[in-house]
Every structure is written in structure tokens, then in C-alpha cells.
Amino acid sequence: MAGVKTDSGTITYREAVAEGIAREMRRDPTVICLGEDIGPAGGVFKTTAGLFEEFGPQRIWDTPISEQAIVGAAMGAAMTGIRPVAEIMFSDFLACCWDYLANEIPKVRYMTGGQVTVPLVIRTANGGGLGFGAQHSQAVENWALAIPGLKIVAPSTPADVIGLMASAIRSDDPVVFFEHKGLFASKGPRPPEGHHVELGRAAVVREGTDVTLLALASTVHTALAAADRLAEDGISAEVVDLRCLIPMDLTTVLASVAKTSRLVTVEENPYQAGWGATVVSVVVDEGFHLLDAPVRRVASANVPLPFADALENEVMPTADKVVAAVRSVANF
Amino acid sequence: MAGVKTDSGTITYREAVAEGIAREMRRDPTVICLGEDIGPAGGVFKTTAGLFEEFGPQRIWDTPISEQAIVGAAMGAAMTGIRPVAEIMFSDFLACCWDYLANEIPKVRYMTGGQVTVPLVIRTANGGGLGFGAQHSQAVENWALAIPGLKIVAPSTPADVIGLMASAIRSDDPVVFFEHKGLFASKGPRPPEGHHVELGRAAVVREGTDVTLLALASTVHTALAAADRLAEDGISAEVVDLRCLIPMDLTTVLASVAKTSRLVTVEENPYQAGWGATVVSVVVDEGFHLLDAPVRRVASANVPLPFADALENEVMPTADKVVAAVRSVANF
Amino acid sequence: MSDSTELLRMYEQMAVIRRTEKAAYDLFLAGMVKGTTHLASGHEAVAVGASAALRPDDYVFATYRGHHHAMARGASPEACLAELMQKSTGLCKAKGGSMHLTHAAGNMLGSYAIVGAHLPMAVGAAWSARLRGTEQVAVAFFGDGATNIGAFHEALNLAAVWRLPVIFVCENNLYMEYTPIAAVTAADHPAADRAPAYRMSAQIVDGNDVIAVREVVASAAQRARAGEGPTVIEAETYRHYGHSRTDPATYRPAEEVERWLKHDPIDVARARLEALGVTPDTIKDTDERASAEVAAAVAAAKAAPAADIAEAFTDVWADGGAAWRV
Amino acid sequence: MSDSTELLRMYEQMAVIRRTEKAAYDLFLAGMVKGTTHLASGHEAVAVGASAALRPDDYVFATYRGHHHAMARGASPEACLAELMQKSTGLCKAKGGSMHLTHAAGNMLGSYAIVGAHLPMAVGAAWSARLRGTEQVAVAFFGDGATNIGAFHEALNLAAVWRLPVIFVCENNLYMEYTPIAAVTAADHPAADRAPAYRMSAQIVDGNDVIAVREVVASAAQRARAGEGPTVIEAETYRHYGHSRTDPATYRPAEEVERWLKHDPIDVARARLEALGVTPDTIKDTDERASAEVAAAVAAAKAAPAADIAEAFTDVWADGGAAWRV
Ligand SMILES: Cc1ncc(C[n+]2csc(CCOP(=O)(O)OP(=O)(O)O)c2C)c(N)n1
Ligand SMILES: Cc1ncc(C[n+]2csc(CCOP(=O)(O)OP(=O)(O)O)c2C)c(N)n1
Ligand SMILES: [Mg+2]
Ligand SMILES: [Mg+2]
């Protein structure tokens, strides 16, 4: 085994995770990874494949099943000169170490009056659509959004995985990095060495004039599929990939709404307390005059995620649902 | 000590907690309490004062500092014929057992196809304004809102504490019951025996015509104070106490907005991912045509809570901030 | 029941479980089972031996690797397979899937997929039994990997402090997912060596010997019912497949795998049957009955209607519905 | 430094801590300190003894009851009192308060108010020291009550598996808030009796004897620096006040309180000084110097400007700001 592959051309989202980490580990010897089965096994999703071979056991650490110890130790290390990249295997398990994400990591800088910083990344496989059932399928980016003091990243393409991973690892602030399980097999161009995407810059991934579709990670693809279908009806949808929840790029969102006058959010997290609600509340405050129609949110239903494919599809956002939502506001 | 006091007249919010629990414990022998220091000590906030004396150690259980065991055991007991009322001392500590609130309790009924029910109440002291610092002051009702499958209660008055506690304990669904630390000393009429407030019914606590102030728990009082001041300016504010986040009484909210055409939410949780955002997103969807002005949200700032009073005041919602928000939309 | 009759019943139960899981595996390869599945093949004696020592009203809590526990407590192979195949006749209406098999009718109160989370639940069920005065026992089955998570510690301490009728049965199969438990645990016996930290007694048992498991669980249950508190049992066993369907388990030394395959719980039981004088013909009949039962289950599950889409919006609340707003 | 010089230094540090906390208490009664405060009076020898055994670059993590640890690692009484009094000169700019005293300049990396949460952090700091090859040690101080929470278990296991240079110092003061630890813990020595579960060695020490504490921490630190892994130390001590300012601590038997007050760590140190031949005059001078230092600190803290409101919106991010949006 030759470590992380670095040949050019295309790369999968899955490979991009390992590649993004490897690029930073080559740059900075203080970058250290820890997590369950991330070493010789290369991770349950193979998102750390090759790292152990390239960097060895002093930089890639297999841990016990101890989410609190993983994230708590990462925090202690981050306070003392290391840049840990901690993996929480499935994002649902963030609940097992939530105290660290909610009460410790994001608060210690503030409550010590700036005495300590916590430059760490918590990576985790997020999202549904794979039939993993209620405890292994959630999109929980909105949990993180509830906590001031965390930066939140959720890339939709392999290039963004690499570019945002660079920024996340170099950031002196704690970053929660959501890798979408449903995108691991997806492919895209491999970005050049040094590729880097600033945190808090949304991307207009498709231009349009009639409605803004605001999306994140998996739902960027849902929104793009919907936009294709809408184009057939003569509706021109602009698709904005938010990329990060914090910093939240409301400038780009408001600019898009200024152009389209209509907004539909496409979220995988449940409707209740989803991130789209926060965006909408800002738009209806600061951009009220821009809006010509009701704002709709296409999000997961407010139920746990069911196992069966057909049921899961029923409760998750789909292009069909986005198309229907857009049509319902297009006539205003 | 004669157990929980039951004399008539007025009652504090703090006493109402114990009284509300006691009334249900007298009715139903399967209601059992557990938590840290809730027994002979009567709880750190004295919200269980008298229960141990009246019901004894077989119904009031002191636990180790083991939030996961408290809530996990409550769950196991709830599945097997007991109605546990578990206390998590400060709501911030819900993070220490978040897996149970996020992944276990709210999902098990669904994922077993309805085979088991989990009739339990998790009570917790919520909110800031007392100088307890970043880890003991948060208003985290929005964390719970992120989780489909939990009912969420946050009363603003002693009578509602008792009435909603009755409904919460009798509910066959899991209920998170947020008691506001800042309200413990507040007083109100003691409701008669049998008093009961249905879950999911907002209350219009002050009628008005110009703007709807939507509030919860502590912020109901903030909103009422603001409404008094606005009245002096000739602005008639309607104040709606949401009482529960789930079920969410959007019927009452939409009816109020239909009347006032303006909405300002008053939330103690941080702005980012606050419950008001979800309400606003529904209003701007289903009630878009009702709105005459931007919707504003007065919420806590997106920072951890500082210790010093003056700083805490700076980041939390106040009547001043509500008045300013209302004035800014009144001229539209 | 004579010793051999009871053992034959256990043998048959193990045979049915083994064949059901094999069917699940084959259905995977045929594309008829999706999502993830964690087979318990190799662990059957733990479930069957423990069940044989319990009362029908005792409570059982299991992990995502829980097919054997659901079936040992009475879930039918058909309902289990139908669940995996996303059929409306599934044990959980196809809403739970492999990782959440639950058979409440047999007081098997769920399979939980967050490692360790169910240990406090079992403590709570035992506490409830005490409160209701029923002399029921609660059993939590869990993996070696679960012994390093916080919930394990909190559950064992609370059970010990309250002297609750709960039995903690660790199925030590030497591995977490792909990492040997020894590499990440500061104890030789991850469960048993921790029991003294809670002043709890512990037993290590051959988890592939259904009789040994039954005995040790029976005596723990007896102590529990007598008010003598909880017990830790560490059952040494091995999984025949990889961690989940996508895992070829190449991280395990061939010699180790071979040694354990030679100590197959079904073979151990068969040898015991033979020693008790049960004839090869009787055993063969039993095997055939098991095969026939599972074949019928597969056929029935295949023929069953697909999961009902309307079920996506039921069962959130006790009223059967999913309404979050008024 | 001679034994008596070093002891006198420690004695003075304890005297300063004791007086600072007494001042905090009095300022409470005078309405000049708000919020909640957990005094460590009675625990001074643990902090001072441990600090004396550590290098300046070793790491310390403490709990909400952490005034003594902050001061033992060099935080000034003035900065601590100013913090409690919500002054801009406070140790944490009045943003942390009593429960979060932090003195990063002395590698005292925080006081954490969620029970047990800092134990994994200390493990992480020790891991970092190992990675960086510095031979630094990390020490986590925690209460007896913290030994029943999941993070304790996860931290000890990870520290043991990775053989990290971390010392877990339990300040066993017999009580959680109002509940005796014995009532909710399945072990006589809540920390020390758990150490074997992680193949870790444990020491029980008189936490009111500053010399004894220093010795036991020194030897644990030596082992840690030599790569011999973590140690659990259980320091038996007692708090003089209630749990927090609102607690009169009536749940403690009078006889017990009296016995412990007679075993005051400052008295123990004084007796040791006398045995070493230090004169009463020298001790009196030391006491007076401590009193003067604290009186000056009180005066300075009182005179300091109130917390700057603008600070509400700084220090969220490493750039010093609090912007959540673009
Ligand atoms: C809290 C948590 N962390 C991680 C996982 C991912 N995971 C699932 S199974 C497993 C290994 C569990 O090993 P063990 O407890 O020995 O059980 P076994 O699979 O061997 O039966 C892991 C790490 C999880 N489900 N829950
Ligand atoms: C996770 C968590 N649960 C509960 C509390 C509330 N609480 C604060 S201090 C305390 C008692 C702690 O006792 P111990 O660990 O013995 O420390 P001591 O106060 O005696 O120093 C409790 C229960 C908390 N802060 N964090
Ligand atoms: Mg295992
Ligand atoms: Mg204590």
C-alpha cells in the first residue's frame, strides 16, 4: 500500500476526504488524526484509507469506542499545540459526546476571556438515504447550528471537500465537518495542490432568475436535479450551495433573492429547527421587501428516519418535492 | 416536615413544580422521580422540596452523577410500566445524556413499529440571567426542537407549571419539561386541584392589534413588559405565550398574525437555530399574505453566555430590545 | 423436561437462527436485503442459552447485532427476514431494519445501534421490576467494544448501588469493528475485569457452549430475583462473518478464525447431544426441521407485500400519529 | 531549598488561598460577588502540594471548585477576586466567573463546570505532550462525585491504553452536592478502587497533608515522565463551607465536620513547620504577609473598573471577534 493516492484526474468524494487530510498532514506535522477504526482499517467508510500507511501510528490513532474521550482528548490536545482531526464515525453519535460540542469546545475560548484556542476538526459521516435506519442516518448539521462557537462545514463536491478541509484544519477555531454518506461514491475533478476554499463563502452553482434554491451538501444535488426539471417548464432556478452553516454567507443568499424574489430552501435535516428556518428568518427580516412570494422549505419530515427505502424516500427531500414547492410559489 | 405544601392562595413557580409533581404522584402510584440531590435535599433549586417526605425513598430516588444512567434508566422503566420523572439539574447537562434525548427516547416507538411507548418526563432547570456563566445558563429548548419525537414544554407561570406538569406526566409520549431558573421565585395564583393544561395550546396572554409578540417561558414576561412600554407609545401589542414547542400551536400564531400583520419573536435561545426561526418560516410560508412588515427575532446573541451581569444583559433578550424591534417594524 | 429434550430444543433454536442468518446473507447477495446487517452467526449459544435460563416475562435488550436475541425470545424467522426485506409484515413494519429488531411480545425490548446505550435502559427495566415487585430480571447483551463507553460505567454503577436485578452479558468476540478489543482496552477481560470496580461479581463463560451459558445465566438470575443484585457475565465467542455485510474480516488471523470455527456452538451442542445418547437420526431430523422452517420463512417473507408507505407517518406518538403541530 | 523553606512557601500559598476565599465569601455577604461560587477552603493542600510537585509547563485542569488550583498555578488573588466581582481586570475578563477560573499563563487550562468533562481533556493534553516529546505531565483534579460519570471511565481507559503521562487526582470530600458519595457509589474509594479496572495504579493520600500530597504527586509525575503511564490519586479531604454559597451544609453530621475541622490542612502544615523548628514568629510573619497580600488584592479588585460591556462580543473566535455571518 502506497498511502493516499495522489494521481490526477477525477477523484471520489470519499477519496477526497483522505486526500484533503493528507495534504494538510504533509504541510503541518502537528495535524494528528484519531477515531475508531481509522487506522489500518482505513475507516468504516474508507475515508481515511491510506493515511495510516503514509503517516504511521504516531499520527493516525485508533481509539476505543469512547466518543467522549475522542473529542475530549482532541480538545485537550488542541489547547496544547496539536491540530487534531477527530472522527466520529456516524454523525448520530455526536450525541454521545454532545457535551464537548455544546458546552466545552465552543465555549472555552470565550469563558476564559480568550486565553485558550481550540483548533480542531471533528469530522463525521452525516445524512441518510442508505437504509441505515433511525440511529445511523440523520442529517444533524442543525444540531451544530444550535451552538454558538462552532464553525460548520458540509461540502457537496470532492473539490470542496479538499478545499474546505484545508481551511478547516488550518482554522484556529473548532470546525465540525460533515461528510455526506450519500455522496461518498460521487466523483468530480481533483483540485490542484494548494486548493483552498475559504470558510463562509457560499457558491452559486447554477445561475437563474426566477427562484433561489438554497441547498447544502446532498441537497445541492437534489436542487440541481430539480432545477433541470424546472428549466423544462421554463422556470429558471438559481442554486446556491451554502457550503458552511457558520460562518453563514447571508450576503450571497440575499443577493440571490434580490435577483429572483423567491426562495425555497432544500434541507436534509428535519423541518423543525432546520437550518433553513434561520436563513428564512434573516431573509424575511432584512430582505422582506425583496420577496414576491411565500418562502417554502423542503426538508425532512419531522419523524425519525425509517429503514425501508420507500419510506425513507417518503420522508426525505427529493427533487420531486422541490419541483412541487417551486411551482407552488412560482405563480405568485 | 409535612411534605409538599398544599395551602391555597398564591404559589411560587418553584413550589408549583413540586406541587405539580405531587398531585400526579398522589393520583398515580407508577409515577416515580429520580435525579441528583432531589431527595432529602429537595433539589438544588428546591423544586422537589417535600416530595421525599411525602412519598419516601421508594418513589423519590437520589442518583449518582450519571446523567446517562438517569435518563437511560428512566427510559427502560418507562418501557416497562413506570412513569418516571427524571431531573437533569441544569438543562446544559442534557448534553451529557443527549444520546438518550436525540437517538433513543424519541425514536424507539417509531423504529419498533409502535411496539413500545416511553411515557416519561425529563425536567430540567433552563435559562440564564442569574450570572451562572456559560455552562449553567443556556436556554436549550431549541436543542430539543431539533429532535422529532419529543414533546417540549416551557411554562411561564406557576399555574401553567402545574397544569402542564399534569399533562406531561399523563402523556404517553416523552416530554422534556423546561423549568426556567429566572422564574422560580415568581408568584401566581395556585390553580385548583385537577387543573390541567393541554399540551400544544398557546395562550394569548395579552390582546393587541398592531403586532404579535411571540414568547416562551421567561420571555413571556419580557414581552409583556415591552407591551406595556409600547402601549405608552400607542402601539398595541398582542402577546402570545407558546407554552409548548411541540406540539407547536401554529394555529394560534397564524390567527394572531392575521389580526396584527406583524410578528416579532422573543426567544432566549441563541438566534442561530432558535425556535422562532421555525415559527417564522411557517408564517412566511402559510401566512405570507398576512404580513405587512419584516419579521424580527429578538433572541440571545450568538455567543456563549458571559458571567458578568452587565455582559449577560447585553447578550440576552430584554424589553428594551423588543421595544426597539417593534418600533422598527411598526412604521412599515 | 429431560436434559436431552431441553438441549435438543436449544439445538434446534440455534439451528434455526443459524439458517435464518444464512438466508439473510444469501438474500443480500441476491439484492433482496439492503442497508446494513450485522450477523450473529457464531454467537447463537449466548442468546439461546441465556433465554433458556430466563422467564418469559424477563426483559432482554440487545445491540444492532441482535437477530439471535430477537429469535431466541420468540420472534419468528419470517418476521425477522421480512423486516430485513422491507416488507410490511416485518417485525417492526420495516421501519427498524436489521439493527433494531424488537419483539416486545417476548419482552425483547429492542436492538439498539448506539454502542452501550441500552445498558442503562436494562438497568431501568430492572428498577421498574423492583418497583412493581415482580421479580422480573433484565438482561443486557452487549459487545466487548461497549465496555469502553461511558454508558457502561454509569449503568454498572447504578445497578450496583441500587442492587438491581440486572444481568450484563458481554459477548466478547475479540473485535470491535475491525480493531481487536485488546488494542484499545486496559483490561484482559473487558467486562469481567471491570466488575470489581462496582463491587459486582463476574463470571467468564464459554459463550459457545449453550449449556454453560444457561447455567451461568440461571444462577445470576436466581441471585437477581433473590435481591442479591446484578452480575456481569463475559461470554467468550466469535463471529463467523465480518462485522457487517461489507466486511471480509481480513484483519483476523487465519489461525484464529480456524480455531474458533472448530469450536462452533452448534457443533458443541451436537457433541453434547451425542454424549447424552441422542441419535444422529434425531439430530438430522432436527436439522431438517430447522431448514424447512427457515425455507418456509424465506418464501413467506418474499411473498409478503412491500412496506406500506403510509407507515412513514405513523408511530411517532402514542396516539399512532406523527403530528408535530396544531 | 531546604525542607522548611519549601514548606513555608507552601504554607504561605495555602494561607493566601484560604484568605482569598474568605474574602470572596465576605464579599458575597456584602453583595459584591454574584452568581454562584464553590469555595475550596479545606482543600488547599491538594492544590498546593500537587503544584509543588509539578513543573511550570505541566498542565492542570480543574473543576468549578477551582480557586485553589488557579492560585496554586500562579493566578493572583487580585485577578481571581476581580473575576468574581465582575471587573474588567478579572482573570477571564469577567466572562468566566468563579466556576471557570483559568490561568493559561501557568498552564492551568481551565475550570470546567460540567462534572467530569475535563478528564478527557487532560488525557488529550498528556497525549499532546507525548506527541510533541516534551515530557510534560497533565493533571486533572476532580471530585468524588465525578467518578460515576461516563467521561471518567472513558478518560481512564484511554489514558491507560495509550500509557499517557496523566495524573488523575480525586479530591474526595465525601459529598457530592448534598448527597454522601457513599450513598451512590459502588466502591469504598470511588477513584482508587476503580483504578484496577484500567490496570492503573492508585494511591490514597491524606489530602490535608501538603507534604504527603506533594510526595505522591511527585512520584506519579516521575512515572509519567518516564513513560510508565497514568496514575490515580485519591486525596481524602473535606470542604469547610457548604457546596456553594447557598448551602449551609446541614446534611453533614456535626461530629464529622468537627473532626475534619480539627484536621485543617493549614494546621497540619503549621505543625509540620513547628516540628522542623520554624519559629512561631516566622509563621506569624507569614500569616501577616498573606493577610496583607489578600487585603491589598481585595482593595485593588474593588477599585478596578467594571467589566467592559464590549467584551460580550469578543473572544468567540480566534480572530477575537464574534461574527457568525458573512
Ligand atoms: C457510540 C457508538 N460508537 C460507534 C459505533 C460504531 N460501531 C458499531 S458496532 C461497533 C463495534 C462494536 O464492537 P463490539 O461492542 O465488540 O460489538 P460486536 O460488533 O463485536 O458485536 C462500532 C464501533 C456505534 N454504533 N455507536
Ligand atoms: C454533569 C453534571 N452533573 C451535575 C452537575 C451539578 N453538580 C455540580 S457540582 C456537583 C457535585 C459534585 O461533587 P464532587 O464531584 O464530589 O465535587 P465537589 O463539589 O465535592 O468538589 C453536582 C452534582 C454538574 N455540574 N455536571
Ligand atoms: Mg466485539
Ligand atoms: Mg465531593
PDB file of C-alpha atoms in Angstrom, chain B residues 88-229:
ATOM      1  CA  ILE B  88     -31.463  16.828  34.889  1.00  0.00           C
ATOM      2  CA  MET B  89     -30.287  19.514  37.250  1.00  0.00           C
ATOM      3  CA  PHE B  90     -29.321  22.191  34.706  1.00  0.00           C
ATOM      4  CA  SER B  91     -30.515  21.967  31.131  1.00  0.00           C
ATOM      5  CA  ASP B  92     -26.940  22.434  29.925  1.00  0.00           C
ATOM      6  CA  PHE B  93     -26.277  18.914  31.270  1.00  0.00           C
ATOM      7  CA  LEU B  94     -28.742  17.470  28.774  1.00  0.00           C
ATOM      8  CA  ALA B  95     -25.646  17.456  26.600  1.00  0.00           C
ATOM      9  CA  CYS B  96     -24.247  14.726  28.866  1.00  0.00           C
ATOM     10  CA  CYS B  97     -27.127  12.394  28.028  1.00  0.00           C
ATOM     11  CA  TRP B  98     -28.030  13.779  24.640  1.00  0.00           C
ATOM     12  CA  ASP B  99     -27.904  10.369  23.019  1.00  0.00           C
ATOM     13  CA  TYR B 100     -30.984   9.423  25.025  1.00  0.00           C
ATOM     14  CA  LEU B 101     -32.876  12.542  24.060  1.00  0.00           C
ATOM     15  CA  ALA B 102     -31.749  12.567  20.468  1.00  0.00           C
ATOM     16  CA  ASN B 103     -31.390   8.950  19.441  1.00  0.00           C
ATOM     17  CA  GLU B 104     -33.109   6.637  21.878  1.00  0.00           C
ATOM     18  CA  ILE B 105     -36.181   8.006  23.630  1.00  0.00           C
ATOM     19  CA  PRO B 106     -37.748   9.803  20.653  1.00  0.00           C
ATOM     20  CA  LYS B 107     -37.053   7.070  18.147  1.00  0.00           C
ATOM     21  CA  VAL B 108     -37.760   3.748  19.788  1.00  0.00           C
ATOM     22  CA  ARG B 109     -41.501   3.861  19.306  1.00  0.00           C
ATOM     23  CA  TYR B 110     -41.149   4.589  15.615  1.00  0.00           C
ATOM     24  CA  MET B 111     -38.342   2.216  14.877  1.00  0.00           C
ATOM     25  CA  THR B 112     -40.077  -0.687  16.585  1.00  0.00           C
ATOM     26  CA  GLY B 113     -43.187  -0.032  14.528  1.00  0.00           C
ATOM     27  CA  GLY B 114     -45.095   1.097  17.602  1.00  0.00           C
ATOM     28  CA  GLN B 115     -44.215  -1.846  19.811  1.00  0.00           C
ATOM     29  CA  VAL B 116     -43.087   0.217  22.792  1.00  0.00           C
ATOM     30  CA  THR B 117     -44.079   3.525  24.310  1.00  0.00           C
ATOM     31  CA  VAL B 118     -41.949   5.752  26.503  1.00  0.00           C
ATOM     32  CA  PRO B 119     -44.140   7.750  28.856  1.00  0.00           C
ATOM     33  CA  LEU B 120     -41.608   9.796  30.730  1.00  0.00           C
ATOM     34  CA  VAL B 121     -40.858  13.360  31.697  1.00  0.00           C
ATOM     35  CA  ILE B 122     -37.404  14.879  31.752  1.00  0.00           C
ATOM     36  CA  ARG B 123     -37.486  18.008  33.863  1.00  0.00           C
ATOM     37  CA  THR B 124     -34.674  20.477  33.850  1.00  0.00           C
ATOM     38  CA  ALA B 125     -33.776  23.981  35.012  1.00  0.00           C
ATOM     39  CA  ASN B 126     -33.291  26.108  31.932  1.00  0.00           C
ATOM     40  CA  GLY B 127     -32.162  29.590  31.073  1.00  0.00           C
ATOM     41  CA  GLY B 128     -29.956  32.449  32.099  1.00  0.00           C
ATOM     42  CA  GLY B 129     -29.879  35.815  33.696  1.00  0.00           C
ATOM     43  CA  LEU B 130     -28.501  34.647  37.032  1.00  0.00           C
ATOM     44  CA  GLY B 131     -24.784  35.007  36.473  1.00  0.00           C
ATOM     45  CA  PHE B 132     -24.117  31.285  36.353  1.00  0.00           C
ATOM     46  CA  GLY B 133     -21.808  31.522  33.362  1.00  0.00           C
ATOM     47  CA  ALA B 134     -21.516  29.723  30.053  1.00  0.00           C
ATOM     48  CA  GLN B 135     -22.140  26.162  31.234  1.00  0.00           C
ATOM     49  CA  HIS B 136     -25.073  26.712  33.603  1.00  0.00           C
ATOM     50  CA  SER B 137     -27.195  29.354  31.904  1.00  0.00           C
ATOM     51  CA  GLN B 138     -28.247  28.228  28.492  1.00  0.00           C
ATOM     52  CA  ALA B 139     -31.761  28.188  27.170  1.00  0.00           C
ATOM     53  CA  VAL B 140     -31.644  24.969  25.207  1.00  0.00           C
ATOM     54  CA  GLU B 141     -35.269  24.407  24.277  1.00  0.00           C
ATOM     55  CA  ASN B 142     -34.095  24.677  20.672  1.00  0.00           C
ATOM     56  CA  TRP B 143     -31.856  21.636  21.101  1.00  0.00           C
ATOM     57  CA  ALA B 144     -34.930  19.613  21.885  1.00  0.00           C
ATOM     58  CA  LEU B 145     -36.793  21.156  18.967  1.00  0.00           C
ATOM     59  CA  ALA B 146     -34.196  19.679  16.638  1.00  0.00           C
ATOM     60  CA  ILE B 147     -35.384  16.189  17.570  1.00  0.00           C
ATOM     61  CA  PRO B 148     -38.610  14.808  16.113  1.00  0.00           C
ATOM     62  CA  GLY B 149     -40.358  12.617  18.663  1.00  0.00           C
ATOM     63  CA  LEU B 150     -40.029  14.759  21.791  1.00  0.00           C
ATOM     64  CA  LYS B 151     -42.799  16.873  23.225  1.00  0.00           C
ATOM     65  CA  ILE B 152     -41.467  20.137  24.611  1.00  0.00           C
ATOM     66  CA  VAL B 153     -42.985  22.215  27.375  1.00  0.00           C
ATOM     67  CA  ALA B 154     -41.738  25.503  28.840  1.00  0.00           C
ATOM     68  CA  PRO B 155     -44.215  27.171  31.178  1.00  0.00           C
ATOM     69  CA  SER B 156     -44.185  30.845  32.112  1.00  0.00           C
ATOM     70  CA  THR B 157     -46.411  30.866  35.211  1.00  0.00           C
ATOM     71  CA  PRO B 158     -46.925  28.736  38.328  1.00  0.00           C
ATOM     72  CA  ALA B 159     -50.410  27.770  37.167  1.00  0.00           C
ATOM     73  CA  ASP B 160     -49.045  26.611  33.843  1.00  0.00           C
ATOM     74  CA  VAL B 161     -46.292  24.693  35.612  1.00  0.00           C
ATOM     75  CA  ILE B 162     -48.946  22.701  37.428  1.00  0.00           C
ATOM     76  CA  GLY B 163     -51.316  22.391  34.515  1.00  0.00           C
ATOM     77  CA  LEU B 164     -48.665  21.385  32.030  1.00  0.00           C
ATOM     78  CA  MET B 165     -46.935  19.063  34.501  1.00  0.00           C
ATOM     79  CA  ALA B 166     -50.210  17.168  34.805  1.00  0.00           C
ATOM     80  CA  SER B 167     -50.407  16.786  31.047  1.00  0.00           C
ATOM     81  CA  ALA B 168     -46.739  15.935  30.719  1.00  0.00           C
ATOM     82  CA  ILE B 169     -46.827  13.183  33.311  1.00  0.00           C
ATOM     83  CA  ARG B 170     -50.056  11.745  31.956  1.00  0.00           C
ATOM     84  CA  SER B 171     -48.778  11.850  28.395  1.00  0.00           C
ATOM     85  CA  ASP B 172     -47.806   8.525  26.918  1.00  0.00           C
ATOM     86  CA  ASP B 173     -45.157  10.351  24.919  1.00  0.00           C
ATOM     87  CA  PRO B 174     -41.780  11.549  26.158  1.00  0.00           C
ATOM     88  CA  VAL B 175     -41.870  15.140  27.328  1.00  0.00           C
ATOM     89  CA  VAL B 176     -38.984  17.496  28.014  1.00  0.00           C
ATOM     90  CA  PHE B 177     -40.138  19.970  30.630  1.00  0.00           C
ATOM     91  CA  PHE B 178     -38.107  23.170  30.857  1.00  0.00           C
ATOM     92  CA  GLU B 179     -38.407  24.999  34.165  1.00  0.00           C
ATOM     93  CA  HIS B 180     -36.958  28.473  33.963  1.00  0.00           C
ATOM     94  CA  LYS B 181     -34.412  29.312  36.646  1.00  0.00           C
ATOM     95  CA  GLY B 182     -35.208  33.009  36.383  1.00  0.00           C
ATOM     96  CA  LEU B 183     -38.866  32.370  37.164  1.00  0.00           C
ATOM     97  CA  PHE B 184     -38.512  30.150  40.231  1.00  0.00           C
ATOM     98  CA  ALA B 185     -39.148  32.998  42.639  1.00  0.00           C
ATOM     99  CA  SER B 186     -42.086  34.397  40.678  1.00  0.00           C
ATOM    100  CA  LYS B 187     -45.560  34.052  42.152  1.00  0.00           C
ATOM    101  CA  GLY B 188     -49.032  33.458  40.814  1.00  0.00           C
ATOM    102  CA  PRO B 189     -52.422  32.066  41.777  1.00  0.00           C
ATOM    103  CA  ARG B 190     -52.423  28.463  42.907  1.00  0.00           C
ATOM    104  CA  PRO B 191     -54.624  26.553  40.491  1.00  0.00           C
ATOM    105  CA  PRO B 192     -57.366  24.274  41.852  1.00  0.00           C
ATOM    106  CA  GLU B 193     -56.908  20.530  42.162  1.00  0.00           C
ATOM    107  CA  GLY B 194     -57.350  18.835  38.823  1.00  0.00           C
ATOM    108  CA  HIS B 195     -56.005  21.824  36.918  1.00  0.00           C
ATOM    109  CA  HIS B 196     -54.677  20.652  33.627  1.00  0.00           C
ATOM    110  CA  VAL B 197     -53.405  22.440  30.522  1.00  0.00           C
ATOM    111  CA  GLU B 198     -53.401  20.511  27.308  1.00  0.00           C
ATOM    112  CA  LEU B 199     -50.045  20.199  25.523  1.00  0.00           C
ATOM    113  CA  GLY B 200     -49.858  22.280  22.368  1.00  0.00           C
ATOM    114  CA  ARG B 201     -52.195  25.119  23.250  1.00  0.00           C
ATOM    115  CA  ALA B 202     -50.635  28.553  23.098  1.00  0.00           C
ATOM    116  CA  ALA B 203     -52.178  31.275  25.242  1.00  0.00           C
ATOM    117  CA  VAL B 204     -52.912  34.814  24.158  1.00  0.00           C
ATOM    118  CA  VAL B 205     -51.790  36.442  27.379  1.00  0.00           C
ATOM    119  CA  ARG B 206     -52.397  39.978  26.231  1.00  0.00           C
ATOM    120  CA  GLU B 207     -54.599  41.053  23.363  1.00  0.00           C
ATOM    121  CA  GLY B 208     -53.435  43.631  20.876  1.00  0.00           C
ATOM    122  CA  THR B 209     -53.894  44.715  17.308  1.00  0.00           C
ATOM    123  CA  ASP B 210     -50.644  46.117  15.937  1.00  0.00           C
ATOM    124  CA  VAL B 211     -48.022  43.474  16.403  1.00  0.00           C
ATOM    125  CA  THR B 212     -47.777  39.926  17.678  1.00  0.00           C
ATOM    126  CA  LEU B 213     -45.058  39.237  20.236  1.00  0.00           C
ATOM    127  CA  LEU B 214     -44.465  35.520  20.354  1.00  0.00           C
ATOM    128  CA  ALA B 215     -42.746  34.351  23.527  1.00  0.00           C
ATOM    129  CA  LEU B 216     -41.974  31.354  25.689  1.00  0.00           C
ATOM    130  CA  ALA B 217     -41.262  30.885  29.407  1.00  0.00           C
ATOM    131  CA  SER B 218     -39.080  33.776  30.651  1.00  0.00           C
ATOM    132  CA  THR B 219     -39.584  35.823  27.522  1.00  0.00           C
ATOM    133  CA  VAL B 220     -43.322  35.979  28.075  1.00  0.00           C
ATOM    134  CA  HIS B 221     -42.538  38.388  30.894  1.00  0.00           C
ATOM    135  CA  THR B 222     -40.060  40.262  28.729  1.00  0.00           C
ATOM    136  CA  ALA B 223     -42.692  40.582  26.030  1.00  0.00           C
ATOM    137  CA  LEU B 224     -45.338  41.728  28.488  1.00  0.00           C
ATOM    138  CA  ALA B 225     -43.014  44.390  29.852  1.00  0.00           C
ATOM    139  CA  ALA B 226     -42.300  45.521  26.313  1.00  0.00           C
ATOM    140  CA  ALA B 227     -46.016  45.577  25.526  1.00  0.00           C
ATOM    141  CA  ASP B 228     -46.606  47.901  28.482  1.00  0.00           C
ATOM    142  CA  ARG B 229     -43.992  50.286  27.198  1.00  0.00           C
TER     143      ARG B 229
END
